[in-house]
């Protein structure tokens, strides 16, 4: 009996052949400049050895540099003595310049190779852009450069950037095994996967999921795409993100590979604009979760959450019945997406048509602040039984929200007050409001104004009397 | 570049395949194992064109498996630095464009695209010359020069 090895044995003839081809081609192209036009590398090739490792190549280049410097000095000395030194001097300078061009800045890498010179780059700096293509990584300088050139391009086309969240913003997904008995009817109502552009409820068996698109989403995407370059940024994983992109954008006209998932973010549990190739001053974010964007709160438009499935309500601790259980849905023309689209149009209009400063210095965050301040301007608000006692009222979320929306807040009632926000109609301030004919509203009135960017009718937010008085 | 070369591989065969169809089984197992794989040395094995010879089988000690050294001819594809190739564009964006030739994924950065070609965004992003005569967009064919290659266990980039 004899033993035989497992590894495939390569026949010697093909070995030599491959090595021969390798040798021929490596010598011909080692140290060649990235630009096809420049071809002045004869010096470098003749001096460098035919080796594969980058380190050795760099060393030989450095040596050459020194060598050239020395040669330059000696030439200069010669120049003082004889006239024929000048022409060779000119040649040396040209070679020095060309050598400087060789030191590549490695703006980025694809599969660990520099995108400019092809050399192996094991650098870990910069940001990976795996969502564009696997293996793509760009250095920080390159990202800055791309951001500014793209900015000029977009401003010419009068577009800003829009980053969209998926879950609870544009759609609602649930796992099939989380469906309640009341929701079983949905299984029979799901739309066909063949022509996705018409449907809104989809059954994704292979992912064990069901997804419902928010009403008005298709019109929203179509209209927004004319004003914004859009990105999807979700905390789901990449396969989920790509599937949802297919449902929202079957013709691939809105996102063109700009689908960012949690696998692409640089920080865990946080979303950031560092993976978005657009200037921070021109990005608007639409998301239902404020905490995901701690560094970019000024760019964020908070969306009212879309709870279609019961599992979604339960996830957030709501005890009420979901839209699917009630067999109803958000109103299409009056829903969140429709109102936000109006706001986006307004922001776009102000940015491009009303600001007079230079285009590059305009900031969409300023525009957001200004538009927000219009919502509740001319309102003076006093709060009653909303904040816990001994709590600093100015630090409360609702106080700050009201101020962002343009209202003035105060702790004392006086004749200039327009609204009293209260949880209980029996308090002193509440009764004062009714007596003085001021508006008495539930705190939800402020939250609704925040979500819809519009002052809501006060009658819709009455305050009830609590019984234990 | 494509090459037609002879390679050798040791194939292990389970005794259940012994019999009249031993050679066919060996050849089909070889095809399944080797076609579509790639190595740094030879590149991507595109197809096996023929079997040159099958050596004597050696029984492995302790198991019933038998190892046959097989010499086979095959077509391989390997890109080289400096080579000029044609490729089909798969995606165009502001950083450059991605193209592929068979199993090889290629990226051309906008630094290396001629300066007179500008990026145009839109629902069909492309690079166009100032006079509009040449347009690079998805599914167009381009001729390019390779400046660097790298082989992964399963792919060539």
XYZ file of C-alpha atoms in Angstrom:
626
model
C 0.000 0.000 0.000
C 1.221 3.458 -0.644
C 0.203 6.818 0.588
C -0.702 9.644 -1.659
C -1.040 13.305 -0.805
C -4.230 15.236 -0.982
C -2.943 18.422 -2.505
C -3.387 18.807 -6.222
C -0.114 18.403 -8.007
C 0.557 20.885 -10.755
C 2.358 19.597 -13.749
C 5.734 21.200 -14.217
C 5.158 22.301 -17.785
C 2.282 24.610 -16.987
C 4.171 25.889 -13.945
C 7.039 27.121 -16.085
C 4.669 28.602 -18.596
C 2.746 30.573 -15.989
C 5.950 31.752 -14.381
C 7.294 32.806 -17.746
C 4.210 34.886 -18.534
C 4.313 36.372 -15.042
C 7.931 37.363 -15.429
C 7.443 38.931 -18.852
C 4.452 40.974 -17.798
C 5.720 42.018 -14.353
C 8.942 43.429 -15.765
C 7.089 45.285 -18.451
C 4.669 46.954 -16.078
C 6.336 47.221 -12.671
C 6.460 50.814 -11.502
C 4.419 51.970 -14.467
C 2.444 55.120 -13.818
C -1.324 54.876 -13.562
C -1.923 57.338 -16.341
C -1.691 55.610 -19.709
C -0.360 58.744 -21.347
C 2.763 59.245 -19.221
C 5.383 56.723 -20.138
C 8.666 57.968 -18.873
C 9.569 55.120 -16.568
C 12.528 53.633 -18.424
C 14.928 54.812 -15.719
C 12.939 53.221 -12.911
C 12.609 49.848 -14.625
C 16.224 49.599 -15.563
C 17.308 50.232 -12.007
C 14.736 48.290 -10.015
C 14.904 44.551 -9.768
C 12.051 42.390 -10.863
C 10.452 41.771 -7.504
C 6.874 41.421 -6.363
C 6.787 42.828 -2.864
C 5.822 46.472 -2.441
C 8.375 47.095 0.293
C 11.248 46.270 -1.930
C 9.854 48.383 -4.698
C 9.445 51.345 -2.356
C 12.997 50.960 -1.130
C 14.375 50.910 -4.627
C 12.351 54.002 -5.431
C 13.762 55.766 -2.388
C 17.241 54.778 -3.404
C 16.653 56.188 -6.820
C 15.383 59.401 -5.302
C 18.562 59.785 -3.290
C 20.567 58.817 -6.277
C 18.847 61.425 -8.353
C 19.315 64.101 -5.704
C 23.011 63.372 -5.630
C 23.164 63.440 -9.389
C 21.342 66.753 -9.374
C 23.881 68.286 -7.018
C 26.821 67.116 -9.073
C 25.155 68.429 -12.215
C 24.702 71.822 -10.620
C 28.400 71.986 -9.856
C 29.143 71.078 -13.421
C 26.807 73.795 -14.644
C 28.905 76.476 -13.030
C 31.826 75.214 -15.005
C 30.481 74.363 -18.468
C 27.605 75.432 -20.692
C 26.595 71.910 -21.777
C 25.453 71.158 -18.192
C 22.207 73.066 -18.709
C 20.403 70.629 -21.011
C 21.139 67.611 -18.843
C 20.048 69.742 -15.868
C 16.664 70.251 -17.495
C 16.316 66.506 -18.051
C 17.115 65.705 -14.420
C 14.488 68.148 -13.192
C 11.895 66.563 -15.411
C 12.720 63.133 -14.038
C 12.467 64.422 -10.450
C 9.025 65.824 -11.183
C 7.887 62.566 -12.692
C 9.205 60.682 -9.683
C 7.116 62.902 -7.384
C 4.030 61.937 -9.349
C 4.798 58.301 -8.562
C 4.265 58.694 -4.841
C 0.626 57.901 -4.968
C -1.668 59.230 -2.274
C -3.768 56.037 -2.395
C -7.131 57.819 -2.280
C -8.961 54.570 -1.816
C -8.773 50.843 -2.301
C -10.715 48.105 -4.021
C -9.951 44.625 -2.761
C -6.890 45.998 -0.968
C -5.439 47.498 -4.146
C -5.056 51.241 -4.565
C -7.588 52.573 -7.047
C -5.074 54.971 -8.521
C -1.858 52.983 -8.855
C -2.881 49.390 -8.334
C -0.414 48.719 -5.546
C -1.402 46.643 -2.578
C -2.674 48.853 0.236
C -3.320 47.301 3.607
C -4.382 50.595 5.122
C -7.335 50.463 7.512
C -8.007 54.216 7.578
C -10.969 55.827 5.879
C -14.450 54.370 5.568
C -15.613 51.177 3.890
C -18.386 51.513 1.375
C -19.446 47.908 1.236
C -22.962 48.892 0.245
C -21.768 50.269 -3.068
C -19.616 47.274 -3.897
C -17.863 44.644 -1.854
C -14.267 45.542 -1.145
C -14.510 49.309 -1.720
C -12.844 51.593 0.786
C -12.163 55.322 0.492
C -9.696 57.485 2.361
C -10.878 60.564 4.250
C -9.381 63.077 1.806
C -11.017 61.331 -1.086
C -14.366 61.350 0.695
C -14.092 65.091 1.284
C -13.173 65.654 -2.340
C -16.042 63.532 -3.600
C -18.492 65.266 -1.303
C -17.623 68.709 -2.643
C -17.620 67.734 -6.324
C -20.890 65.923 -5.897
C -22.332 68.918 -4.125
C -21.656 71.131 -7.140
C -23.253 68.522 -9.372
C -26.368 68.260 -7.244
C -26.795 71.977 -6.812
C -26.713 72.338 -10.553
C -29.577 69.856 -10.776
C -31.304 71.536 -7.812
C -31.310 68.479 -5.618
C -30.548 67.880 -1.972
C -29.927 64.570 -0.207
C -32.627 62.596 1.589
C -31.840 59.684 3.893
C -34.842 57.441 4.520
C -35.350 54.935 7.277
C -37.356 51.800 6.483
C -39.069 50.304 9.517
C -42.033 52.267 10.841
C -41.201 55.100 8.483
C -41.826 53.799 4.975
C -43.113 50.341 5.847
C -43.862 47.903 8.652
C -42.601 44.324 8.713
C -43.438 41.425 10.918
C -42.318 37.837 11.231
C -44.905 35.311 10.060
C -44.914 33.522 13.389
C -45.765 36.770 15.194
C -49.067 37.211 13.387
C -52.081 37.074 15.659
C -55.207 35.076 14.846
C -57.003 38.250 13.827
C -54.319 38.952 11.249
C -54.453 35.587 9.512
C -56.784 37.094 6.884
C -53.841 39.099 5.613
C -52.205 35.967 4.271
C -54.914 35.680 1.704
C -54.765 39.331 0.755
C -51.105 39.683 -0.029
C -50.163 41.162 -3.379
C -48.360 39.382 -6.138
C -44.570 39.379 -6.142
C -44.488 39.350 -9.931
C -45.514 42.950 -10.424
C -44.427 44.684 -7.280
C -45.192 48.223 -8.392
C -48.898 47.953 -7.745
C -49.022 46.210 -4.409
C -48.543 47.239 -0.808
C -48.822 44.046 1.251
C -46.195 41.426 0.538
C -45.581 37.949 1.825
C -41.896 37.051 1.803
C -41.973 33.314 2.509
C -38.268 32.822 2.094
C -37.595 35.380 4.826
C -40.551 34.254 6.948
C -41.830 37.783 6.891
C -44.689 39.910 5.848
C -44.281 43.560 4.885
C -46.816 46.331 4.514
C -45.804 49.494 2.698
C -47.073 52.737 4.192
C -49.920 54.377 2.257
C -48.775 57.065 -0.183
C -45.215 55.729 -0.200
C -45.007 55.262 -3.964
C -46.185 58.778 -4.759
C -43.914 60.060 -2.024
C -40.849 58.391 -3.532
C -41.695 59.560 -7.016
C -42.179 63.172 -6.016
C -39.251 63.263 -3.614
C -36.876 61.801 -6.200
C -37.302 64.955 -8.262
C -36.042 67.122 -5.425
C -33.638 64.818 -3.617
C -31.005 62.173 -4.222
C -32.293 59.428 -1.963
C -30.610 56.889 0.294
C -32.083 54.064 2.331
C -30.492 53.683 5.768
C -31.905 50.933 7.929
C -30.914 49.080 11.083
C -31.837 45.826 9.401
C -29.215 43.580 7.848
C -28.142 43.818 4.248
C -30.315 41.054 2.742
C -33.391 42.596 4.381
C -32.444 46.072 3.184
C -31.976 44.875 -0.392
C -35.302 43.018 -0.407
C -37.153 46.079 0.837
C -35.399 48.213 -1.769
C -36.691 45.820 -4.415
C -40.246 46.270 -3.148
C -40.050 50.055 -2.922
C -38.036 50.610 -6.071
C -38.667 47.758 -8.521
C -37.342 49.728 -11.495
C -34.178 50.722 -9.615
C -34.696 54.342 -10.485
C -34.634 55.904 -7.028
C -31.767 54.416 -5.090
C -29.178 53.063 -7.567
C -27.277 51.013 -5.004
C -27.574 53.623 -2.252
C -28.939 51.139 0.261
C -27.144 51.288 3.611
C -27.785 48.608 6.217
C -26.492 48.090 9.736
C -23.635 46.022 8.303
C -22.324 49.191 6.648
C -22.415 51.566 9.574
C -19.213 52.470 11.342
C -20.701 52.415 14.839
C -22.884 49.841 16.515
C -26.491 50.866 17.137
C -25.884 54.318 15.714
C -26.507 55.722 12.301
C -24.109 58.256 10.872
C -23.670 60.442 7.836
C -20.053 59.341 7.398
C -21.120 56.590 5.004
C -23.268 58.982 3.026
C -21.376 60.677 0.223
C -22.983 64.036 0.643
C -22.232 67.217 2.575
C -23.871 67.312 6.011
C -25.234 70.740 5.171
C -27.392 69.344 2.398
C -28.797 66.160 3.962
C -32.329 65.759 5.325
C -33.050 62.621 7.341
C -36.459 60.988 7.740
C -36.554 58.549 10.636
C -38.909 57.507 13.413
C -36.113 56.989 15.962
C -34.339 60.037 17.275
C -31.763 58.122 19.301
C -30.210 56.528 16.250
C -29.018 59.902 15.015
C -27.428 61.511 18.068
C -24.796 63.332 16.028
C -27.157 64.647 13.397
C -30.290 65.702 15.238
C -30.363 68.967 13.323
C -30.807 67.186 10.008
C -33.588 64.940 11.295
C -37.296 65.129 10.583
C -38.962 62.832 13.084
C -41.669 60.635 11.577
C -44.738 59.344 13.313
C -44.370 55.572 13.631
C -46.351 53.346 11.302
C -47.792 50.434 13.283
C -49.667 48.156 10.939
C -49.044 44.784 12.516
C -49.949 43.831 16.084
C -46.399 42.721 16.788
C -45.253 46.272 16.094
C -47.658 47.745 18.647
C -46.592 45.176 21.206
C -42.913 45.899 20.527
C -43.411 49.479 21.648
C -45.587 48.597 24.602
C -48.908 49.786 23.236
C -51.905 47.890 24.365
C -54.204 49.058 21.624
C -55.283 47.127 18.575
C -53.151 47.660 15.490
C -54.344 48.837 12.101
C -54.383 45.295 10.759
C -56.572 44.107 13.623
C -58.940 47.027 13.096
C -58.951 46.229 9.376
C -58.126 49.817 8.545
C -55.093 51.791 7.435
C -53.561 55.251 7.583
C -55.304 57.728 5.336
C -53.461 58.136 2.089
C -53.928 61.829 1.332
C -53.841 62.927 4.991
C -51.263 60.599 6.408
C -47.776 61.270 7.678
C -45.998 60.789 4.355
C -48.246 63.234 2.560
C -47.700 65.984 5.125
C -43.969 65.392 5.265
C -43.804 65.606 1.483
C -45.322 69.085 1.691
C -42.678 70.065 4.230
C -39.901 68.656 2.047
C -41.196 70.670 -0.865
C -41.223 73.778 1.284
C -37.660 73.156 2.486
C -36.468 72.551 -1.067
C -38.136 75.721 -2.269
C -36.649 77.842 0.506
C -33.169 76.394 0.007
C -33.035 76.994 -3.723
C -35.315 79.921 -4.310
C -35.390 82.044 -1.226
C -31.953 82.009 0.357
C -29.682 84.650 -1.114
C -26.309 83.472 0.061
C -23.846 81.603 -2.106
C -25.136 78.094 -2.903
C -22.213 76.290 -1.362
C -22.608 77.976 1.998
C -26.328 77.340 2.417
C -27.273 74.961 5.140
C -30.402 72.864 5.086
C -30.264 72.574 8.876
C -30.862 76.314 9.154
C -33.819 75.982 6.812
C -35.228 73.168 8.961
C -34.931 75.314 12.083
C -36.664 78.244 10.390
C -39.524 76.146 9.046
C -39.970 74.483 12.414
C -40.230 77.830 14.168
C -43.178 78.779 11.975
C -45.403 75.994 13.227
C -46.366 77.357 16.609
C -45.238 80.918 16.282
C -47.393 83.463 18.113
C -48.313 80.861 20.670
C -47.530 81.367 24.323
C -47.839 78.182 26.321
C -48.200 77.430 29.999
C -47.989 73.858 31.261
C -50.116 72.398 34.027
C -49.667 69.023 35.689
C -47.420 67.939 32.851
C -44.045 68.060 34.539
C -43.245 66.208 37.736
C -42.913 68.582 40.666
C -39.360 69.654 41.469
C -38.453 69.054 37.824
C -36.790 71.949 36.025
C -39.501 72.790 33.474
C -37.138 74.276 30.866
C -35.372 70.928 30.551
C -38.487 68.950 29.821
C -38.852 67.406 26.406
C -42.216 69.029 25.742
C -41.000 72.481 26.715
C -38.015 72.194 24.401
C -40.169 70.769 21.633
C -42.606 73.649 21.907
C -39.764 76.158 21.789
C -38.276 74.500 18.719
C -41.664 74.826 17.095
C -41.598 78.558 17.653
C -43.748 78.918 20.733
C -42.764 80.784 23.865
C -43.162 78.865 27.079
C -43.760 80.220 30.519
C -44.498 78.947 34.000
C -46.906 81.701 35.011
C -50.251 82.595 33.529
C -50.855 86.111 32.271
C -52.916 87.843 29.633
C -50.509 87.086 26.785
C -50.847 83.332 27.229
C -52.687 81.659 24.350
C -52.623 77.967 25.300
C -52.653 75.985 28.505
C -51.334 72.465 28.083
C -52.602 70.188 30.782
C -53.182 66.563 31.681
C -56.083 67.388 33.964
C -58.951 69.794 33.379
C -59.471 70.315 37.080
C -56.265 72.166 37.899
C -56.190 75.842 38.735
C -54.457 76.791 35.495
C -56.884 74.667 33.444
C -59.876 76.321 35.017
C -58.272 79.734 34.485
C -57.877 78.889 30.793
C -61.537 78.018 30.369
C -62.584 81.147 32.258
C -60.325 83.443 30.227
C -61.317 81.776 26.963
C -57.834 80.428 26.307
C -57.199 77.125 24.552
C -56.953 74.156 26.895
C -55.183 71.271 25.174
C -53.686 67.885 25.911
C -49.867 67.581 25.562
C -50.458 65.433 22.487
C -51.350 68.623 20.668
C -47.692 69.658 20.820
C -46.505 66.222 19.699
C -48.919 66.237 16.788
C -47.661 69.642 15.721
C -44.150 68.201 15.822
C -45.062 65.253 13.593
C -47.225 67.064 11.099
C -45.327 70.381 11.063
C -48.654 72.094 11.280
C -50.623 73.608 14.104
C -53.416 71.144 14.785
C -56.977 72.188 15.558
C -57.170 72.562 19.314
C -60.616 70.961 19.512
C -59.095 67.603 18.646
C -57.083 67.491 21.855
C -59.436 68.008 24.752
C -58.375 67.476 28.294
C -60.440 65.268 30.524
C -61.038 65.718 34.189
C -59.271 63.116 36.298
C -61.604 61.440 38.790
C -59.397 61.243 41.857
C -59.556 64.925 42.744
C -5.990 36.294 -20.910
C -7.087 32.752 -21.676
C -4.721 29.801 -21.558
C -5.150 26.162 -22.527
C -3.025 24.221 -20.103
C -2.547 20.789 -18.614
C -3.058 20.449 -14.892
C -2.851 17.505 -12.583
C -5.018 16.693 -9.604
C -5.301 13.806 -7.191
C -8.913 12.670 -7.134
C -10.291 10.552 -4.324
C -13.041 8.118 -5.189
C -15.380 6.189 -2.921
C -15.575 2.440 -3.624
C -19.304 2.709 -4.453
C -18.272 4.275 -7.760
C -16.041 1.364 -8.760
C -17.194 -0.752 -11.593
C -17.888 -0.271 -15.234
C -18.401 3.500 -14.912
C -15.285 4.181 -12.879
C -13.723 6.510 -15.427
C -16.952 8.466 -16.062
C -17.489 8.905 -12.348
C -13.943 10.107 -11.952
C -14.275 12.588 -14.779
C -17.618 13.980 -13.602
C -16.301 14.358 -10.058
C -13.290 16.168 -11.446
C -15.485 18.554 -13.395
C -17.673 19.260 -10.391
C -14.655 19.911 -8.176
C -12.539 21.985 -10.487
C -14.677 23.937 -12.952
C -15.484 27.343 -11.567
C -12.702 27.423 -9.002
C -9.767 29.754 -9.151
C -6.250 29.869 -7.846
C -3.643 32.606 -7.746
C -1.286 30.631 -9.938
C -3.461 29.676 -12.863
C -6.494 31.851 -12.522
C -10.072 30.830 -13.059
C -10.751 27.375 -14.511
C -13.393 27.942 -17.117
C -13.853 24.466 -18.566
C -12.157 21.080 -18.813
C -11.538 20.168 -22.418
C -10.166 16.683 -22.097
C -8.476 14.083 -19.956
C -4.898 13.403 -20.864
C -4.376 10.390 -18.665
C -5.494 8.796 -15.462
C -2.755 7.209 -13.406
C -2.842 4.072 -11.315
C -5.106 4.294 -8.303
C -3.543 4.029 -4.868
C -5.616 2.768 -1.950
C -5.445 4.991 1.123
C -4.411 3.222 4.271
C -7.213 2.898 6.789
C -10.072 3.784 4.453
C -11.371 2.285 1.282
C -10.892 5.457 -0.733
C -8.675 5.276 -3.777
C -6.634 8.179 -5.076
C -6.097 8.624 -8.801
C -3.692 11.200 -10.189
C -5.503 12.728 -13.167
C -3.871 14.850 -15.857
C -6.418 17.011 -17.656
C -6.500 19.823 -20.183
C -8.475 22.907 -19.381
C -9.085 26.489 -20.368
C -8.139 28.972 -17.681
C -8.667 32.713 -17.500
C -6.217 34.898 -15.667
C -5.970 38.669 -15.788
C -2.516 40.219 -15.665
C -1.324 43.640 -14.627
C -0.879 45.722 -17.741
C -3.211 43.633 -19.833
C -5.832 45.271 -22.033
C -9.281 43.723 -21.747
C -12.835 44.364 -22.799
C -15.396 44.435 -20.039
C -19.108 45.042 -19.584
C -20.103 47.871 -17.246
C -22.290 46.786 -14.327
C -22.671 49.927 -12.222
C -21.822 53.596 -12.685
C -21.552 56.114 -9.856
C -19.703 59.238 -8.830
C -16.635 57.294 -7.731
C -16.123 55.605 -11.054
C -17.647 52.521 -12.552
C -17.669 48.777 -11.919
C -17.307 46.333 -14.770
C -16.848 42.623 -15.147
C -15.232 40.224 -17.597
C -16.489 36.788 -16.840
C -15.665 36.017 -13.242
C -13.393 39.040 -12.760
C -14.770 42.134 -10.998
C -13.137 45.382 -12.095
C -13.297 48.868 -10.642
C -12.232 51.961 -12.571
C -11.904 55.010 -10.359
C -12.908 58.382 -11.749
C -9.280 59.478 -11.268
C -8.398 57.166 -14.122
C -11.231 58.097 -16.425
C -10.204 60.687 -19.047
C -10.716 64.228 -17.776
C -13.038 65.237 -20.555
C -15.606 62.661 -19.428
C -18.011 63.969 -16.836
C -20.306 62.106 -14.505
C -24.009 62.627 -15.185
C -26.378 61.462 -12.484
C -29.969 60.526 -13.149
C -31.914 57.324 -13.430
C -29.268 56.041 -15.859
C -26.009 57.457 -14.473
C -23.197 57.647 -16.997
C -19.902 59.237 -17.956
C -20.104 61.302 -21.124
C -17.577 63.279 -23.122
C -18.156 67.016 -23.443
C -19.290 66.665 -27.045
C -21.550 63.743 -26.178
C -19.835 61.366 -28.576
C -18.859 58.691 -26.053
C -21.074 57.495 -23.248
C -20.234 54.910 -20.580
C -23.292 53.540 -18.815
C -24.589 50.235 -17.503
C -24.209 47.394 -20.017
C -21.912 49.308 -22.323
C -18.659 47.680 -23.396
C -15.369 49.299 -22.489
C -11.748 48.544 -23.177
C -9.483 49.025 -20.213
C -6.015 48.378 -18.889
C -5.500 46.419 -15.692
C -3.335 48.160 -13.099
C -3.580 45.615 -10.312
C -5.056 42.224 -9.608
C -5.785 40.226 -6.510
C -7.071 36.712 -6.113
C -9.398 35.712 -3.327
C -10.090 32.066 -2.474
C -13.174 32.154 -4.622
C -12.881 35.171 -6.841
C -10.520 37.305 -8.825
C -10.675 41.051 -8.446
